[in-house]
Short mmCIF file of C-alpha atoms (C1' of nucleotides) in Angstrom, two decimals:
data_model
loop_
_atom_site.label_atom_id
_atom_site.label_comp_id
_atom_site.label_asym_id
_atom_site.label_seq_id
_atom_site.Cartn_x
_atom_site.Cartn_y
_atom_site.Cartn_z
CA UNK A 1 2.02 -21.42 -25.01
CA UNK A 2 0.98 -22.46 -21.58
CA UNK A 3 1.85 -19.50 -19.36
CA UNK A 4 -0.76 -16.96 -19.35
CA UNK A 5 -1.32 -14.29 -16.74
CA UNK A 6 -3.70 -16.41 -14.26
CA UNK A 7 -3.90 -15.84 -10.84
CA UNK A 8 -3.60 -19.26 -8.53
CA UNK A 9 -7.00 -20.86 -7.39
CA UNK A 10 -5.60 -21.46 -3.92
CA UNK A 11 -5.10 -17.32 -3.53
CA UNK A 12 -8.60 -17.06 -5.79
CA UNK A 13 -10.28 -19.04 -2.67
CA UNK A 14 -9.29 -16.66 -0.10
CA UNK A 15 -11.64 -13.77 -0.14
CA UNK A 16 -8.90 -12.20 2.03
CA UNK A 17 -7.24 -12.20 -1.12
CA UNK A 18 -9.62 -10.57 -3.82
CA UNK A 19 -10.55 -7.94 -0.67
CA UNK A 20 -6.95 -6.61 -1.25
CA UNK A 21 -6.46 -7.44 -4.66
CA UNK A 22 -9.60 -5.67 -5.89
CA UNK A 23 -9.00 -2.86 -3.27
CA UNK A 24 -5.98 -2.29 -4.26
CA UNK A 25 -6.98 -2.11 -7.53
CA UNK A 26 -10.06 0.29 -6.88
CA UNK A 27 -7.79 2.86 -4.28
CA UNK A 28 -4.99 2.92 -7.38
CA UNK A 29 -7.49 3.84 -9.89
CA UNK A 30 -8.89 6.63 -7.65
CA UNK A 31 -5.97 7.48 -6.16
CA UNK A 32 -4.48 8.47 -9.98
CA UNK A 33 -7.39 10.63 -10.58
CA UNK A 34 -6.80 12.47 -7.48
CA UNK A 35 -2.96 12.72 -7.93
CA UNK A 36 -4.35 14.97 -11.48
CA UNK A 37 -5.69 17.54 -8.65
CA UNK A 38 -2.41 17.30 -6.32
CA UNK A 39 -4.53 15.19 -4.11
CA UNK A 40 -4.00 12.18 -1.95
CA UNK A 41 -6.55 9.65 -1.11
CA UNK A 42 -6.92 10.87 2.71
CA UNK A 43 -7.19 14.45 1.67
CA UNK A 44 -10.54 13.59 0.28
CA UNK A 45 -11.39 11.86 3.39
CA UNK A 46 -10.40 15.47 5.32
CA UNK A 47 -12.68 16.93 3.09
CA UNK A 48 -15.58 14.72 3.28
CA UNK A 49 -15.38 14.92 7.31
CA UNK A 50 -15.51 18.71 6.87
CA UNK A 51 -18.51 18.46 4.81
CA UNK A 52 -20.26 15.81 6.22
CA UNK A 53 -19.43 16.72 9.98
CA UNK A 54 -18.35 21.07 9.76
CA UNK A 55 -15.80 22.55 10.58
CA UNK A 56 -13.32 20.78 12.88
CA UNK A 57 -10.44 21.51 15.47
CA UNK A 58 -7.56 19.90 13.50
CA UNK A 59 -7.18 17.76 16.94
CA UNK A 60 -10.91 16.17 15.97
CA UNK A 61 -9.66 15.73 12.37
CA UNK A 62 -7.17 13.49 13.90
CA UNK A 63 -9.17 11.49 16.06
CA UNK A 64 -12.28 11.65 13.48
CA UNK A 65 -9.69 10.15 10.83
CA UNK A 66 -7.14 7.95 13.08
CA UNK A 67 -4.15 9.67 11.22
CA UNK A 68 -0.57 10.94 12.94
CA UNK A 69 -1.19 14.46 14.11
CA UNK A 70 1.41 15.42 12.47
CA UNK A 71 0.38 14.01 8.97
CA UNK A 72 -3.16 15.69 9.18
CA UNK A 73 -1.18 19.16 10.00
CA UNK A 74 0.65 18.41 6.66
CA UNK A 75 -2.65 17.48 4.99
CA UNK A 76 -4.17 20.55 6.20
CA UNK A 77 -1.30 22.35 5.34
CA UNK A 78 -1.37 20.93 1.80
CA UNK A 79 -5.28 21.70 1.21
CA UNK A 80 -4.78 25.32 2.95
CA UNK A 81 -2.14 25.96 0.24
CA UNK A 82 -4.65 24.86 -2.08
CA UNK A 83 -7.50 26.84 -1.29
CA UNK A 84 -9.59 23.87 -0.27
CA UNK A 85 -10.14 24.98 3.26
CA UNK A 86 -9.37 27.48 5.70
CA UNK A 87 -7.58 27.81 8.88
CA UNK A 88 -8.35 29.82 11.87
CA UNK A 89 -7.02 30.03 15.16
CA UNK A 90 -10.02 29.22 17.65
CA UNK A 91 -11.02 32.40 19.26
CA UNK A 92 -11.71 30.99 22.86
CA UNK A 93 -8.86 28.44 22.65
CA UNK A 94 -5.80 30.06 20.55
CA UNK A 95 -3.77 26.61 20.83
CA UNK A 96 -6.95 25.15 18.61
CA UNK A 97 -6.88 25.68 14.96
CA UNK A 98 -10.53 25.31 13.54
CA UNK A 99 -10.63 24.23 9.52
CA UNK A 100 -13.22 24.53 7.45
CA UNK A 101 -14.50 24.12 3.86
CA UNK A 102 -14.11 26.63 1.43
CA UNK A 103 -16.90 26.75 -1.39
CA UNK A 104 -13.34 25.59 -3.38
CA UNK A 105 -13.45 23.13 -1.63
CA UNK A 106 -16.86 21.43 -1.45
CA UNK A 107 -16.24 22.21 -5.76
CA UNK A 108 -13.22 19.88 -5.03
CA UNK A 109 -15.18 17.44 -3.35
CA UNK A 110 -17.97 16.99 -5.73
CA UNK A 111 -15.62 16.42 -8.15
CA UNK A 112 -14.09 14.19 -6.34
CA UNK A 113 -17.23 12.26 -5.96
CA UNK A 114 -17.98 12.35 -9.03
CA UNK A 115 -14.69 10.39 -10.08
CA UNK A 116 -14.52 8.15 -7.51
CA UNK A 117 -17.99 7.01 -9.11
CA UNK A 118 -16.61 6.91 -11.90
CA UNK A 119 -14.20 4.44 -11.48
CA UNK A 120 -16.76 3.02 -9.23
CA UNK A 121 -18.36 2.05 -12.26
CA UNK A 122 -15.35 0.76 -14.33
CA UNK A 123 -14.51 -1.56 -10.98
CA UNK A 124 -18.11 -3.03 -11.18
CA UNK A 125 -18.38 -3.96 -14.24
CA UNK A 126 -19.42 -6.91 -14.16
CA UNK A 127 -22.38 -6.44 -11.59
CA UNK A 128 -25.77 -5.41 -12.08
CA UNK A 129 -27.33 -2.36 -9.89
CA UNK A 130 -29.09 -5.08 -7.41
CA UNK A 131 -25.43 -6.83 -7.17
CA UNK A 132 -23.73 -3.07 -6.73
CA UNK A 133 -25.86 -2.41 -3.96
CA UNK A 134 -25.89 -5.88 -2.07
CA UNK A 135 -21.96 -5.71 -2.34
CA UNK A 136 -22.10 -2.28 -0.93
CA UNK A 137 -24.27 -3.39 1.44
CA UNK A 138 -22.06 -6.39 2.48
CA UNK A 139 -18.75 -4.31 2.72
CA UNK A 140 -20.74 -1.37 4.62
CA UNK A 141 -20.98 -4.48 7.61
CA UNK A 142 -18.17 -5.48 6.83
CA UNK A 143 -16.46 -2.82 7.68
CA UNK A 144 -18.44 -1.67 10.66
CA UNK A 145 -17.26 -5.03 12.05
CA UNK A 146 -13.46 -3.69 11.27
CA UNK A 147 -14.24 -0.83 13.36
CA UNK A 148 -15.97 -2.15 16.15
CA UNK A 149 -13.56 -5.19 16.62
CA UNK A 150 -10.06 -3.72 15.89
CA UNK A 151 -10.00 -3.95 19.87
CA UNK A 152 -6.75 -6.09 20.62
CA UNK A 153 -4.33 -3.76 18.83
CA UNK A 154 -1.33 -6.39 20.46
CA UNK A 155 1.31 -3.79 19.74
CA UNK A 156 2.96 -6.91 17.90
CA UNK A 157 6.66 -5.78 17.66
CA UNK A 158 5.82 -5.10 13.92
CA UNK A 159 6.99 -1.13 12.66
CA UNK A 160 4.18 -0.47 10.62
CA UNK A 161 1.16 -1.90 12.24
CA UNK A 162 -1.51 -0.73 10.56
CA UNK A 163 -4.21 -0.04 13.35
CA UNK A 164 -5.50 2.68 13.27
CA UNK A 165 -8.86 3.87 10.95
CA UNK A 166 -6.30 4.54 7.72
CA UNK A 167 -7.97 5.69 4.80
CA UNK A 168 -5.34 5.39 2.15
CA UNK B 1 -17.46 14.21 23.61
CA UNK B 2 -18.48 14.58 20.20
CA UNK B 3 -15.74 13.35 17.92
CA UNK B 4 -15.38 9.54 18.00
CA UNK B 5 -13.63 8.17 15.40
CA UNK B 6 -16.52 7.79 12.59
CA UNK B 7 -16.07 7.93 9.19
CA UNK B 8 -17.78 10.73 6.75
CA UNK B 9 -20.79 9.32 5.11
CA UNK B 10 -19.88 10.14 2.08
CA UNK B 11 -17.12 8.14 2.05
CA UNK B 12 -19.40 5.37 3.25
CA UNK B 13 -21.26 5.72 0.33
CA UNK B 14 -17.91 4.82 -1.79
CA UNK B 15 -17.90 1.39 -2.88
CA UNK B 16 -14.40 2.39 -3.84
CA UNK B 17 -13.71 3.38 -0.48
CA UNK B 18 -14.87 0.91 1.10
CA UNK B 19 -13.53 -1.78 -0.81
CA UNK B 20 -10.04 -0.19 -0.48
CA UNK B 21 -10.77 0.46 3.16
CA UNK B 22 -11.62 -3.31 3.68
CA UNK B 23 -8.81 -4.52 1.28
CA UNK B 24 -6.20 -2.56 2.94
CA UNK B 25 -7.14 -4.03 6.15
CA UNK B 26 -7.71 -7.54 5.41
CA UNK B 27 -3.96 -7.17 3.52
CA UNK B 28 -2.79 -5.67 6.48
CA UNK B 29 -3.81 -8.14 8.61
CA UNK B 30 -2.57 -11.13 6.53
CA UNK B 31 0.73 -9.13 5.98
CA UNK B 32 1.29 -9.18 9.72
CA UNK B 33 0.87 -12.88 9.77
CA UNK B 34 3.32 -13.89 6.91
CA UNK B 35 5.65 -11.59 8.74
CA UNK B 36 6.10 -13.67 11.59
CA UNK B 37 7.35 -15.81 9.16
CA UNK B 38 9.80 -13.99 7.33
CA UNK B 39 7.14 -13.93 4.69
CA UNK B 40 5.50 -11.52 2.24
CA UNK B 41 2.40 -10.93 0.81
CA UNK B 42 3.51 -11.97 -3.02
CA UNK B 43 5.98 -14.79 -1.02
CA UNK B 44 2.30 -16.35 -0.86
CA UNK B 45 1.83 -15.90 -4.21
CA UNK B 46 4.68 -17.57 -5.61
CA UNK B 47 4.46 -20.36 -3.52
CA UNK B 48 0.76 -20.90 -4.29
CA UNK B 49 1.46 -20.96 -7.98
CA UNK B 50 3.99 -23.15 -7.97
CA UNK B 51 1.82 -25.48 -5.86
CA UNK B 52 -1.09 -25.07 -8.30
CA UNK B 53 0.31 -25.49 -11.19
CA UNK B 54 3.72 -26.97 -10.82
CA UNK B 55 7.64 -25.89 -10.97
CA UNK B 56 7.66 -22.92 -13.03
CA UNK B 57 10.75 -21.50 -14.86
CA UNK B 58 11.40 -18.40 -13.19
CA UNK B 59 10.56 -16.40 -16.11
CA UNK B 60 7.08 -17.66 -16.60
CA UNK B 61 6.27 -17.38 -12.13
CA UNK B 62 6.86 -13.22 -13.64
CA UNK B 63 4.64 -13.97 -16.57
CA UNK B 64 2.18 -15.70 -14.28
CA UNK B 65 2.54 -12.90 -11.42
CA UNK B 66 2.60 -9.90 -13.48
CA UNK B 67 5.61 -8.46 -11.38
CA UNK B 68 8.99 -7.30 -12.01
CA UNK B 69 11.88 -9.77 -13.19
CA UNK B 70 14.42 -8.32 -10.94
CA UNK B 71 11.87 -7.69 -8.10
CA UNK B 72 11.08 -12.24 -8.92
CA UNK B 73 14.65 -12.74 -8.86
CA UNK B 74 14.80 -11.53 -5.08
CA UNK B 75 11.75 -13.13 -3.87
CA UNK B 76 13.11 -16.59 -5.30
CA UNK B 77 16.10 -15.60 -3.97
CA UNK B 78 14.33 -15.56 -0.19
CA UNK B 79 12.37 -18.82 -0.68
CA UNK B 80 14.82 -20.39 -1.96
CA UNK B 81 17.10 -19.32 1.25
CA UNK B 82 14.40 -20.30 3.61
CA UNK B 83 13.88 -24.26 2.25
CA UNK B 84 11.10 -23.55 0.51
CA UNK B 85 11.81 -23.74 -2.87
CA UNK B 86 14.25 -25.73 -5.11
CA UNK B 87 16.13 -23.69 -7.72
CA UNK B 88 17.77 -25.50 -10.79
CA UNK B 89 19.10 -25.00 -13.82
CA UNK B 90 17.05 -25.94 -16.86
CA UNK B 91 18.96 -29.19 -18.22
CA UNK B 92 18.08 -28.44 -21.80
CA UNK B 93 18.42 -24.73 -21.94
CA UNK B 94 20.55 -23.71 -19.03
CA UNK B 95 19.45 -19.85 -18.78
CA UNK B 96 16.62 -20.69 -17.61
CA UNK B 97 16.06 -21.48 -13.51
CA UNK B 98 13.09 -24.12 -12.85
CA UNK B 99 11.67 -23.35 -9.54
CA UNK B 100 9.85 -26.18 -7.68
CA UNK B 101 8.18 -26.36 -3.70
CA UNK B 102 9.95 -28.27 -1.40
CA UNK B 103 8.08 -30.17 1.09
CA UNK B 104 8.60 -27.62 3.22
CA UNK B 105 6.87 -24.82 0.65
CA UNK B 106 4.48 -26.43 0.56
CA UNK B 107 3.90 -27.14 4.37
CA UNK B 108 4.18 -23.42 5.00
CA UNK B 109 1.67 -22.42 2.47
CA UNK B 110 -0.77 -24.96 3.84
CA UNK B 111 0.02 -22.86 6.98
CA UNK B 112 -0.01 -20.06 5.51
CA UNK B 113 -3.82 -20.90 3.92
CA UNK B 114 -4.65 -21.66 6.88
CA UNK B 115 -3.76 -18.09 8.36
CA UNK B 116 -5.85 -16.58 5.41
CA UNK B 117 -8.57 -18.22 6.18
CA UNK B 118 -8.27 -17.26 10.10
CA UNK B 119 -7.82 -13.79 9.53
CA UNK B 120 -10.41 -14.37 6.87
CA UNK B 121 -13.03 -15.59 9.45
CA UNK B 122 -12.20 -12.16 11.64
CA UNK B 123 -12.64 -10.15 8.95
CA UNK B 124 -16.27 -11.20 7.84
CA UNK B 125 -17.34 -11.71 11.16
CA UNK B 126 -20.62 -9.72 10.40
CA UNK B 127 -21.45 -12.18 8.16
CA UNK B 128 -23.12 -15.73 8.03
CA UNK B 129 -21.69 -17.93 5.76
CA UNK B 130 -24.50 -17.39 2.70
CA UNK B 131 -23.35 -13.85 2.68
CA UNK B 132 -19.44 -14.83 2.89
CA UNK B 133 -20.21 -17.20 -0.20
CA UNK B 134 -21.96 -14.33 -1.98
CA UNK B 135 -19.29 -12.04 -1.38
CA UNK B 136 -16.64 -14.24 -2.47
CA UNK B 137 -18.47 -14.69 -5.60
CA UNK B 138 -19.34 -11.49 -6.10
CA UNK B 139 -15.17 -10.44 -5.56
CA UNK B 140 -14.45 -13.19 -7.60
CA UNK B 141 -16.22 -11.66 -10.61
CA UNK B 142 -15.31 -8.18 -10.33
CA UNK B 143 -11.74 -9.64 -9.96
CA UNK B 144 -12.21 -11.28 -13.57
CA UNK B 145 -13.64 -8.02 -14.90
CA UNK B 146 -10.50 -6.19 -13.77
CA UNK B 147 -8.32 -9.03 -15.33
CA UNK B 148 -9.92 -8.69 -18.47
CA UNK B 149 -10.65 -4.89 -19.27
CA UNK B 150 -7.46 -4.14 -17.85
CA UNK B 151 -6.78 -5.42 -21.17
CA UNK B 152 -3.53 -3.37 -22.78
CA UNK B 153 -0.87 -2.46 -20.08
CA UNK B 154 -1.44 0.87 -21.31
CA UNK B 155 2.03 2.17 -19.47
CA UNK B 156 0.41 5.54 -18.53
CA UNK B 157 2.67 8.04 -18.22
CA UNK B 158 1.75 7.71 -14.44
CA UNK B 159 4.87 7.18 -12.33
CA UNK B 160 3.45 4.49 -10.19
CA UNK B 161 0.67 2.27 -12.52
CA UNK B 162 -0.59 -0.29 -10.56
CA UNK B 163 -1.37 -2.53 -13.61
CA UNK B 164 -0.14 -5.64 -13.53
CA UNK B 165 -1.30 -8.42 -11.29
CA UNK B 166 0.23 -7.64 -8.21
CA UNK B 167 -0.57 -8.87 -5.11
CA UNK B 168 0.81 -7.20 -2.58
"C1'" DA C 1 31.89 -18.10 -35.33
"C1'" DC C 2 29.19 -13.79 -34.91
"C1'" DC C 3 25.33 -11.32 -33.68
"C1'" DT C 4 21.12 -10.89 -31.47
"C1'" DA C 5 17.70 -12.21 -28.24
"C1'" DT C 6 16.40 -14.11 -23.82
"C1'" DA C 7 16.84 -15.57 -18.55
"C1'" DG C 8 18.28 -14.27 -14.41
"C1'" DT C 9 20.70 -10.95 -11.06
"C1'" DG C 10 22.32 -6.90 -8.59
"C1'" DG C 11 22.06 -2.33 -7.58
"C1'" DG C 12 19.79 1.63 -7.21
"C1'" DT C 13 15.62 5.20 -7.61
"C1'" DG C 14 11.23 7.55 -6.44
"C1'" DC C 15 7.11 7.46 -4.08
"C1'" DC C 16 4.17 7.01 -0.35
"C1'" DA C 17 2.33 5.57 4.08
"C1'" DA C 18 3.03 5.31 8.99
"C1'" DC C 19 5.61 6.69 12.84
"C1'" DC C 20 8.17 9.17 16.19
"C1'" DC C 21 10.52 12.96 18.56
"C1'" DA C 22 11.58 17.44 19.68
"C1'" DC C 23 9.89 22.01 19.81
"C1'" DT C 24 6.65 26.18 20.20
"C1'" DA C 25 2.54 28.30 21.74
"C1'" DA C 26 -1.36 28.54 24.34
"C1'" DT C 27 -4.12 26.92 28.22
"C1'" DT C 28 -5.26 24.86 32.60
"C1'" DT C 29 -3.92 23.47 37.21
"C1'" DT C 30 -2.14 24.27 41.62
"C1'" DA D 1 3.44 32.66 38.24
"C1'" DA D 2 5.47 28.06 37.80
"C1'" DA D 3 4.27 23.45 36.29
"C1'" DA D 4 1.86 20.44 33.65
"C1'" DT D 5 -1.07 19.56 29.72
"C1'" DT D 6 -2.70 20.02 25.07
"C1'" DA D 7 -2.63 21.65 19.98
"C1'" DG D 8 -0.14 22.06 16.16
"C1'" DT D 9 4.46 21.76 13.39
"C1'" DG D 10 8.76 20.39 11.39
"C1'" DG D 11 12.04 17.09 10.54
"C1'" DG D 12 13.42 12.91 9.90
"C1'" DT D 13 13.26 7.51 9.80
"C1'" DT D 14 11.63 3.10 8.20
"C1'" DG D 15 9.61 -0.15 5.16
"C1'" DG D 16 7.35 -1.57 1.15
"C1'" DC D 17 6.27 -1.43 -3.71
"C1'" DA D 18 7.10 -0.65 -8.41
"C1'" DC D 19 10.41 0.32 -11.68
"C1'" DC D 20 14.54 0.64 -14.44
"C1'" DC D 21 19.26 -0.19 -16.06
"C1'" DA D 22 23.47 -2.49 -16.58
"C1'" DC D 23 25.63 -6.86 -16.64
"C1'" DT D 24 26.42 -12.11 -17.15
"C1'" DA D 25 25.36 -16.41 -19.07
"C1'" DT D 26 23.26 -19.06 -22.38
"C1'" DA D 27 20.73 -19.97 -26.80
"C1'" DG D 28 19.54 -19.58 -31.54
"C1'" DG D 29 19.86 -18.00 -36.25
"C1'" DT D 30 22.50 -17.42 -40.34
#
DNA sequence: ACCTATAGTGGGTGCCAACCCACTAATTTT
DNA sequence: AAAATTAGTGGGTTGGCACCCACTATAGGT
């Protein structure tokens, strides 16, 4: 029978193309072990900027993490609920709220980390620990480049432009 | 100020993250482009199979494609309304609908490559062209090894598996 | 012919990401 | 102290993806 499942050379040639296919891939897998804690892929990313950065306003959260203030107050909301951080009005400016990590939460974290290596190390496979690293390596530039560059956000009549510093 | 938008190191230490980061954006990217033309991501898909490896009954582009019959069906449905693909009935057994690129598919897709490969250029700007060949091959395998140990569509109860093939 | 299986379609669902606006509360400016 | 600005919220919209079911048309087996 001829038909297999095989992907078309022509889309196999773009790297554009196995970026988002294997990314897709990858933030899927993770993003199913998270969804066992309740957790979305950006709330990790809120809680790796509070542990890698402290305690934030929730207004830095938003810049840090290029997110809709009103998403990261849901976020916050969401891990708040959960125990993962706390919330506190800013004593010397009441309109701030400052969030930080609860001990739950760095647990959370870890754990988080933990999976994410996991499937980390289902994704590749089929590399060797010098090919893991000089991929890393080459996406790490990669996507310093994406940051740097993103300049000409052309505001391209399109509704869901996805500028921004997005993480899931 | 201290906040700039920066991303947590330890997120930065994901190859999951940053391979979803980078996908997601290089996606994004090409998704804006194929919009301008009415287009979308797994439009490119279709059309590239059918120009690698000739008409297709409709059935086996799903086989091929890994997506939804119903989801094919409207796809088709689009190309076909846009000039870019012939649909027609299957002389000797008439259920089935061979689909075929019309000159014009096939135009567009050359177009369409040609996008890829701009956005593609923007995209690994940090890198020469050794280390865009060695990241295409290193994709490339990592893409098989996902293809392959995906093995058994293992329909987790999981309300949104991202098994398949999909492409956008 | 009858029954079952297969190809394609249409319609509709749930989920999530990204946005946007209107509103409150607190703070700074004048 | 009024006006303007800034932080955080709540509510709701849009668009895409993945999925599923019911239905028609055609084939094939017996």
């Amino acid at each position: 029978m001829a038909t297999e499942r095989s992907t078309p050379p022509t889309l196999l040639d773009l790297s554009t193309y196995l970026l988002s296919r294997v990314g897709k891939t990858a933030r899927g897998l993770l993003a199913e072990r998270l969804a066992e804690r309740g957790l979305r892929l950006w709330d990790m990313a809120v809680l790796a900027a509070l542990a890698d950065f402290g305690p934030h306003a929730q207004r830095d959260l938003v810049v840090r993490l290029g997110v809709d203030p009103s998403d990261m107050a849901k976020a916050v909301d969401q891990l708040a609920a959960a125990g993962y951080v706390d919330r506190a009005r800013d004593t010397v400016d009441r309109r701030r709220v400052s969030v930080s990590l609860t001990p739950a939460g760095r647990a959370v974290l870890a754990d988080l980390d933990a999976e994410a290596r996991t499937v980390q190390a289902k994704v590749l496979a089929p590399l060797d620990t010098k090919e893991r690293q000089l991929l890393q390596g080459l996406l790490l530039r990669v996507h310093e480049g994406l940051a740097g560059a993103d300049g000409e956000n052309d505001g391209q009549g399109g509704q869901d432009g996805q500028d921004g510093a997005q993480i899931s």
